[in-house]
Amino acid sequence: MLDYIKSYLTSNLTPGSAGNMFWAFVYIVVIFLGLSVAVIAMNWLERKILAHMQVRLGPMRVGPHGLLQPIADAIKLLLKEDIMPAEADGFVFWMAPIFVVLAAFTVFIVVPFGPTHAVTDMNIGVLFMLGVSSLSALGIVMAGWASNSHYPLIGALRSSAQMVSYEIAMGMAVISAVMMTSLNQQGTGTLSMIGIVQAQQAQGIWFIFKFFPLGLIAFFIFAVAMVAETNRAPFDLPEAESELTAGFHTEYSGFRWSLFFLAEYSAMIAVSSIAVTLWLGGWLRPFPNLLTGAKWDLFFFLFPGITFLFLAGMCFYSTVRMPKHPLFRIQTIGLAGFGVVLGLIGLILFIPAVRERVQDIYWFSMKVAAFMYLYIWYRGTFPRYRFDQLMKVGWKILLPMGLGVLILTAGVGLWPLIQQTIWNR
Amino acid sequence: MPDETKPPASSPPEAEPKPTADKTVPLGGVKATTSGSVQSEAKSGEPGGVPLPGTPPTPDPGLAPPPTSPPLKAGSAPAAAGTPTAAAGTPAAKPAAPAKPAAPVPTAWNSPMVAKLKAQFGSGMEALTYLGQNYMTVDRSLIPEILQVLHNDEQFDYCVDVTAGHYPQREKKEFDVIWILYSYARNERIRVKTQIGDGESIPSSVPIWPAANWLEREVYDMFGIKFDGHPDMKRILLPEGWKGHPLRKDYGILQQDNEWVQINLGIESGQ
Amino acid sequence: MTEPTSSLSHLDVEEREKPFLDANELVINMGPQHPATHGVLRVILRLDGEKVLGLECVIGYLHRGVEKIAENRTYAMFNPYVDRMDYVAAVSNGLGYCEAVEKLLGVEAPPRAQHVRVILTELNRLTSHQLWLGTHALDIGAITPLFYTFRDREEILKIFEKYCGARLTTHAFRIGGLQYETYDGFEKDVKNFLTFVAPKIDEYEELLTTNRIWVERTKGVGILSGQDCIALGVTGPVLRASGVKWDLRKAQPYANYKNFDFEIPVGQNGDTYDRYLVRMAEMRQSLRIIQQAVDALPEGPIMAKVPKVMKPPVGEVYHSIEAPKGELGYFIVSDGSTQPYRLRVRPPSFVNLQALDKMCRGQLVADVIAVIGTLDIVLGEVDR
């Protein structure tokens, strides 16, 4: 048994590919926990960032700077009475949030946090991800239908129509990126998530810059479609608060509602992961080809530790600025302790062995975090689209653009071959 | 004390704005209705020397239509029979404000429009002005036509308000129904009043001004005056099953409250 | 403008009760508890999918019987009640009421009082428009402008608080003038506020005016032509956005608005976007008026000679002002006693809300929200 566990450590494959179920399970647990923590952190960050965009402070009372607010909220949600409308279809109502959460978490099986940091490396990774993540539309429709109420029904209808529409444009963009992998010197294309990143590494270019501006346009299409896919502002029509009160989850409360919440945020992280993998070089550090050399290597290697030290510094700065009042003593100590923890993590990250293992995850997470920030930023900036306008954007703008990019990518990619076969005959 | 109505004031409140349309109160013999013609007071210009309120409604820059502002040009056109007793007489009919100098009184409102309407409708209407505000009291039978004429021919295209008043001490004609009209083209505001009795209905003005829709519903809600031909004659502010019409003077606030408490809570109201 | 608007009346009278026999019709009850109905408005929507076939407003949830209360209060005692109607523009309500009673009494507020009244009323128009902008943008999905407008509205409310002790239901004016002399530094505060808020209005516009989504959501939504407006009795910015250049401050000047130089912004298309632009322009015009008024603030008494016990002579008077929402009228019948015999409030929100059905037919659910927001109703005033 021990040998079975140890045998993987020398492998340079993902646990799933290596067929090591123990490590696959460990990875699943780690990813599940990490994702939950990320959702909690995201909740806090969204409130704080949005608040600061809107000249207010956001949560400030529960814990220093409201750090414990998401935890308090989670406890509140768990303790809340679980209400099911009398006229609801009980089984479907019960199933819907589970369905959504399952769909949202399952996609992380193939998300490559590093060359070996994924549960498994499927050769149809991208397809799997798109397929599973679109299952969540089914869960939302179930929720809307089972609630037996008008607002959720309309929300669910909007949601299904929206997801179906944008999935097509999204698919076009994804295909163009996948095609780029096949246009490398070796001529091998791949749908595997790890393979796609490795293709970018091999070609020495992130796909966002490839065939400029084709890669950029495809990325843009994906970036718009993924916001629509996750029902976030400005495409948050299924849960448009001012129109449909809360959309498909109007009748949900307590823990069931929190599952929807969890699913929404993990879906955001999932689609951001796809975008990062396909266009932004996945776990690769910035400009791996341009900024080469030992000096640059060291510079980028220092990043993880410095980030955490910076966060620790922020904590200490805030600690100093805390009100000097006995009531705030515990909060001040807590904040300082949090800073110390962050600082220790930062110091640990300077250890070369740790750094080597973690830096891929670090870069991947940072890129995803940038997308998360964009999500928040959109929410603070844009009004909401109307339904017909949403459809118009999806079908009349993004889809033709996606098709065009697809054809052009194919054409540009084949150009050397065409030249060879026609002119050099 | 907060009980329903105020006792009717010593003199009927509508003492002087009353139209005398069909020989109602003769009002101390001051105003003799002379076959639908105007009866006006001599010193209509400065009634009792009280300065006009700061903003006479008419003098708009530029627009200044001819018909308004009779108080400034005293007795402009026909201006019949300036009986000095009129000025002296009317204030005497009023009980209020002993300290104040003689209060302003309504005077005849003369304008081409009024002349035209008089020619058309004869004795059924009377046009007066008070504090620079023009109004006409018309017979109930004239109501749809005169409003139609005001809208179509006289450009009163904006129905500001439809409201009513309740005067229980009046025989048979308990209610005033009042239309406040405005003309964008003439920048002029008038009021049209008519009197109807309890239980009578009155033709709706919604076909003339769609704006009157909710306003008439509110009048129905508050006074119980029905408007014939209204598309949706039902209560608007109060719930469907409400009893009574609150703005009538005989509506008992406390009685309603006590009843509700009795029925719904099963106790005596503490009020 | 002179043309009779028969087409509209036919629409309202005849089509209203036309039964919708389509089995696909969906009846949705929006409100009275709904985030976008600005209080307790209840709208019953008949939908075909997302398309609005017709709607009916159910109002009265906030009815307090203001007109009945007035009959049982003296003229001065009723003054605070009017603040509770349009509670976001309490000062305007008070101005209309005080002027109506003053007209009935035959007194006029002294010039200094008039100036202060204009300053406070225009500041109040600004708060009302700011609140409208914030909530309207929130309804359409932009959450940030709400906080910006509330941040700046706060400064006005501070001035109100310093002046009369109240922030919202101010009861700032008395019949015959003002109760309070302005506090020390009032003029400075107002001037500071003017310099403070002018760039802030640009900031709101930066967020919205050229925002593609905002423009798409508001352009061509809830169109109301000038004729429709007049026929439906709609007034205020909604009317002006439809191209009718009519503002009571110019048409029939009250207070001392005729002394001030300002413009009436008008729109062309009568859609939600134009109403937005008109209100934004009105905010700037209000700043202009305040600037002029505070620069020329005269010295002198603040209260006209008004008897302690007010007994207006027998008679009736209608007086209306340009409230932020439209024409706010008071029709007062006096029987010579200390209490009004009948007091009628002509609320702009109430009349404007009638246009909702006309504006929303054939639009989508999301547009209903936008239109309710753009009508700028306050339910306290609709229900009174």
Short mmCIF file of C-alpha atoms in Angstrom, two decimals, chain C residues 1-237:
data_model
loop_
_atom_site.label_atom_id
_atom_site.label_comp_id
_atom_site.label_asym_id
_atom_site.label_seq_id
_atom_site.Cartn_x
_atom_site.Cartn_y
_atom_site.Cartn_z
CA MET C 1 -50.28 70.81 -29.18
CA THR C 2 -53.71 71.99 -30.11
CA GLU C 3 -54.65 68.80 -31.80
CA PRO C 4 -57.05 66.66 -29.84
CA THR C 5 -55.52 63.43 -28.72
CA SER C 6 -58.37 61.20 -29.58
CA SER C 7 -56.21 58.27 -30.58
CA LEU C 8 -54.83 57.91 -27.13
CA SER C 9 -58.13 58.09 -25.37
CA HIS C 10 -59.49 55.40 -27.62
CA LEU C 11 -56.61 53.20 -26.76
CA ASP C 12 -57.12 53.59 -23.10
CA VAL C 13 -60.83 53.34 -23.04
CA GLU C 14 -61.42 50.55 -25.45
CA GLU C 15 -58.45 48.27 -25.33
CA ARG C 16 -58.14 48.18 -21.64
CA GLU C 17 -60.81 45.64 -20.98
CA LYS C 18 -60.10 43.58 -24.02
CA PRO C 19 -59.71 40.10 -22.64
CA PHE C 20 -56.50 38.30 -23.28
CA LEU C 21 -57.63 34.85 -24.24
CA ASP C 22 -54.22 33.56 -25.13
CA ALA C 23 -53.52 30.53 -23.00
CA ASN C 24 -49.84 31.39 -22.97
CA GLU C 25 -50.46 34.52 -21.06
CA LEU C 26 -48.68 34.79 -17.78
CA VAL C 27 -49.93 37.04 -15.04
CA ILE C 28 -47.24 38.30 -12.76
CA ASN C 29 -47.78 40.24 -9.63
CA MET C 30 -44.98 42.73 -9.20
CA GLY C 31 -45.08 44.25 -5.79
CA PRO C 32 -46.19 45.58 -3.41
CA GLN C 33 -42.99 44.14 -2.03
CA HIS C 34 -40.60 44.26 -4.91
CA PRO C 35 -37.16 45.83 -5.13
CA ALA C 36 -37.93 47.91 -8.18
CA THR C 37 -41.34 49.35 -7.46
CA HIS C 38 -39.97 52.07 -5.21
CA GLY C 39 -42.11 51.37 -2.23
CA VAL C 40 -45.47 49.73 -2.24
CA LEU C 41 -46.59 50.02 -5.80
CA ARG C 42 -48.22 46.86 -7.03
CA VAL C 43 -48.20 46.23 -10.75
CA ILE C 44 -50.11 43.34 -12.22
CA LEU C 45 -48.38 42.43 -15.43
CA ARG C 46 -49.87 40.36 -18.17
CA LEU C 47 -47.04 38.81 -20.08
CA ASP C 48 -46.57 36.84 -23.21
CA GLY C 49 -43.20 35.36 -22.48
CA GLU C 50 -41.28 38.48 -21.57
CA LYS C 51 -43.47 40.85 -23.54
CA VAL C 52 -45.88 43.01 -21.64
CA LEU C 53 -49.41 42.78 -22.96
CA GLY C 54 -50.86 45.09 -20.42
CA LEU C 55 -50.57 46.10 -16.85
CA GLU C 56 -52.60 47.47 -14.07
CA CYS C 57 -51.40 49.49 -11.13
CA VAL C 58 -52.83 48.80 -7.73
CA ILE C 59 -52.12 51.65 -5.39
CA GLY C 60 -53.25 52.86 -2.05
CA TYR C 61 -51.06 50.79 0.21
CA LEU C 62 -49.65 53.96 1.72
CA HIS C 63 -52.88 55.89 1.85
CA ARG C 64 -53.06 58.02 4.95
CA GLY C 65 -55.95 60.27 4.10
CA VAL C 66 -53.95 63.47 3.96
CA GLU C 67 -56.88 65.39 2.56
CA LYS C 68 -59.14 64.27 5.37
CA ILE C 69 -56.52 65.10 7.96
CA ALA C 70 -56.30 68.58 6.53
CA GLU C 71 -59.96 69.19 7.26
CA ASN C 72 -59.35 68.52 10.93
CA ARG C 73 -56.22 70.60 11.37
CA THR C 74 -55.61 74.28 11.33
CA TYR C 75 -53.70 75.73 8.42
CA ALA C 76 -50.46 75.91 10.36
CA MET C 77 -50.92 72.51 11.92
CA PHE C 78 -51.33 70.86 8.56
CA ASN C 79 -48.07 72.23 7.25
CA PRO C 80 -45.86 69.36 8.48
CA TYR C 81 -48.20 66.79 6.98
CA VAL C 82 -47.45 67.84 3.44
CA ASP C 83 -43.81 66.87 3.99
CA ARG C 84 -44.93 63.28 4.29
CA MET C 85 -46.38 63.12 0.84
CA ASP C 86 -43.42 63.36 -1.45
CA TYR C 87 -40.95 62.68 1.28
CA VAL C 88 -37.91 63.01 -0.92
CA ALA C 89 -38.97 66.52 -1.90
CA ALA C 90 -40.50 67.69 1.31
CA VAL C 91 -39.36 71.26 0.87
CA SER C 92 -41.17 71.58 -2.44
CA ASN C 93 -44.35 70.29 -0.89
CA GLY C 94 -44.07 72.82 1.87
CA LEU C 95 -43.43 75.63 -0.58
CA GLY C 96 -46.54 74.79 -2.55
CA TYR C 97 -48.72 74.57 0.50
CA CYS C 98 -47.42 77.73 2.12
CA GLU C 99 -47.81 79.72 -1.05
CA ALA C 100 -51.33 78.44 -1.57
CA VAL C 101 -52.37 79.51 1.90
CA GLU C 102 -50.55 82.80 1.53
CA LYS C 103 -52.47 83.43 -1.61
CA LEU C 104 -55.68 82.73 0.19
CA LEU C 105 -54.67 85.00 3.03
CA GLY C 106 -53.46 87.70 0.71
CA VAL C 107 -49.99 87.94 2.17
CA GLU C 108 -46.66 87.67 0.53
CA ALA C 109 -43.45 86.38 1.98
CA PRO C 110 -40.72 89.02 2.21
CA PRO C 111 -37.90 88.95 -0.34
CA ARG C 112 -35.35 87.36 1.91
CA ALA C 113 -37.71 84.56 2.75
CA GLN C 114 -38.46 84.10 -0.92
CA HIS C 115 -34.77 83.80 -1.69
CA VAL C 116 -34.14 81.28 1.04
CA ARG C 117 -37.17 79.37 -0.13
CA VAL C 118 -35.83 79.21 -3.63
CA ILE C 119 -32.43 78.05 -2.42
CA LEU C 120 -33.85 75.31 -0.27
CA THR C 121 -36.37 74.23 -2.85
CA GLU C 122 -33.78 73.97 -5.55
CA LEU C 123 -31.46 72.08 -3.24
CA ASN C 124 -34.35 69.79 -2.61
CA ARG C 125 -34.92 69.35 -6.31
CA LEU C 126 -31.32 68.28 -6.49
CA THR C 127 -31.76 65.70 -3.75
CA SER C 128 -34.85 64.39 -5.42
CA HIS C 129 -33.12 64.06 -8.76
CA GLN C 130 -30.10 62.48 -7.16
CA LEU C 131 -32.22 59.91 -5.42
CA TRP C 132 -34.04 59.28 -8.67
CA LEU C 133 -30.77 58.80 -10.52
CA GLY C 134 -29.38 56.40 -7.98
CA THR C 135 -32.44 54.22 -7.76
CA HIS C 136 -33.13 54.36 -11.47
CA ALA C 137 -29.60 53.24 -12.25
CA LEU C 138 -29.88 50.54 -9.61
CA ASP C 139 -33.03 49.24 -11.23
CA ILE C 140 -31.28 49.03 -14.53
CA GLY C 141 -28.47 47.16 -12.89
CA ALA C 142 -25.77 49.76 -12.31
CA ILE C 143 -25.28 49.67 -8.58
CA THR C 144 -22.50 52.17 -8.24
CA PRO C 145 -24.25 55.48 -9.09
CA LEU C 146 -26.55 54.95 -6.14
CA PHE C 147 -23.71 55.33 -3.72
CA TYR C 148 -22.25 58.29 -5.52
CA THR C 149 -25.54 60.14 -5.49
CA PHE C 150 -26.19 59.33 -1.88
CA ARG C 151 -22.75 60.56 -0.93
CA ASP C 152 -23.51 63.94 -2.49
CA ARG C 153 -27.11 64.04 -1.35
CA GLU C 154 -25.78 63.79 2.15
CA GLU C 155 -24.20 67.22 1.83
CA ILE C 156 -27.55 68.78 0.99
CA LEU C 157 -29.24 67.00 3.83
CA LYS C 158 -26.58 68.39 6.13
CA ILE C 159 -27.50 71.88 5.03
CA PHE C 160 -31.15 71.11 5.70
CA GLU C 161 -30.30 69.70 9.06
CA LYS C 162 -28.31 72.73 10.01
CA TYR C 163 -31.05 75.01 8.82
CA CYS C 164 -34.13 73.44 10.32
CA GLY C 165 -33.01 70.42 12.30
CA ALA C 166 -34.56 67.85 10.02
CA ARG C 167 -33.09 66.10 7.07
CA LEU C 168 -35.96 64.58 5.23
CA THR C 169 -39.31 65.89 6.37
CA THR C 170 -38.03 69.35 6.86
CA HIS C 171 -41.05 71.53 7.55
CA ALA C 172 -38.74 74.32 6.51
CA PHE C 173 -41.29 76.99 5.62
CA ARG C 174 -44.11 78.63 7.46
CA ILE C 175 -47.14 80.34 6.10
CA GLY C 176 -45.98 83.87 5.50
CA GLY C 177 -42.28 83.22 5.29
CA LEU C 178 -39.77 81.33 7.35
CA GLN C 179 -39.62 80.30 10.94
CA TYR C 180 -35.87 80.42 11.22
CA GLU C 181 -33.28 82.87 10.12
CA THR C 182 -30.50 81.18 8.22
CA TYR C 183 -27.70 79.94 10.40
CA ASP C 184 -24.26 81.50 10.41
CA GLY C 185 -22.36 80.27 7.44
CA PHE C 186 -25.43 79.21 5.50
CA GLU C 187 -24.34 81.08 2.42
CA LYS C 188 -20.85 79.72 2.71
CA ASP C 189 -22.15 76.19 3.07
CA VAL C 190 -24.35 76.55 0.04
CA LYS C 191 -21.57 78.04 -2.03
CA ASN C 192 -19.18 75.32 -0.96
CA PHE C 193 -21.75 72.78 -1.87
CA LEU C 194 -22.16 74.28 -5.32
CA THR C 195 -18.47 74.01 -6.06
CA PHE C 196 -18.43 70.55 -4.56
CA VAL C 197 -21.31 69.10 -6.48
CA ALA C 198 -20.76 70.43 -9.98
CA PRO C 199 -17.93 67.98 -10.76
CA LYS C 200 -19.89 65.22 -9.09
CA ILE C 201 -22.69 65.60 -11.58
CA ASP C 202 -20.11 65.19 -14.31
CA GLU C 203 -19.04 62.05 -12.53
CA TYR C 204 -22.52 60.57 -12.70
CA GLU C 205 -22.66 61.41 -16.34
CA GLU C 206 -19.32 59.79 -16.96
CA LEU C 207 -20.64 56.59 -15.53
CA LEU C 208 -23.83 56.54 -17.51
CA THR C 209 -24.31 58.97 -20.35
CA THR C 210 -22.09 57.24 -22.84
CA ASN C 211 -22.23 53.81 -21.30
CA ARG C 212 -23.30 51.53 -24.13
CA ILE C 213 -25.44 49.32 -22.00
CA TRP C 214 -27.10 52.26 -20.33
CA VAL C 215 -27.89 53.83 -23.67
CA GLU C 216 -29.22 50.58 -25.05
CA ARG C 217 -31.35 50.00 -22.03
CA THR C 218 -32.87 53.47 -22.04
CA LYS C 219 -33.02 54.67 -25.65
CA GLY C 220 -36.39 54.03 -27.21
CA VAL C 221 -37.80 52.62 -24.02
CA GLY C 222 -41.10 53.89 -22.68
CA ILE C 223 -41.63 56.47 -25.37
CA LEU C 224 -44.24 59.05 -24.59
CA SER C 225 -44.92 61.70 -27.19
CA GLY C 226 -45.66 65.27 -26.23
CA GLN C 227 -49.30 64.84 -27.14
CA ASP C 228 -49.60 61.72 -25.07
CA CYS C 229 -48.05 63.52 -22.15
CA ILE C 230 -50.52 66.36 -22.39
CA ALA C 231 -53.46 64.05 -22.81
CA LEU C 232 -52.41 61.97 -19.85
CA GLY C 233 -51.70 65.01 -17.74
CA VAL C 234 -48.07 64.08 -17.34
CA THR C 235 -45.91 66.94 -16.13
CA GLY C 236 -42.43 67.63 -14.96
CA PRO C 237 -39.27 66.25 -16.52
#
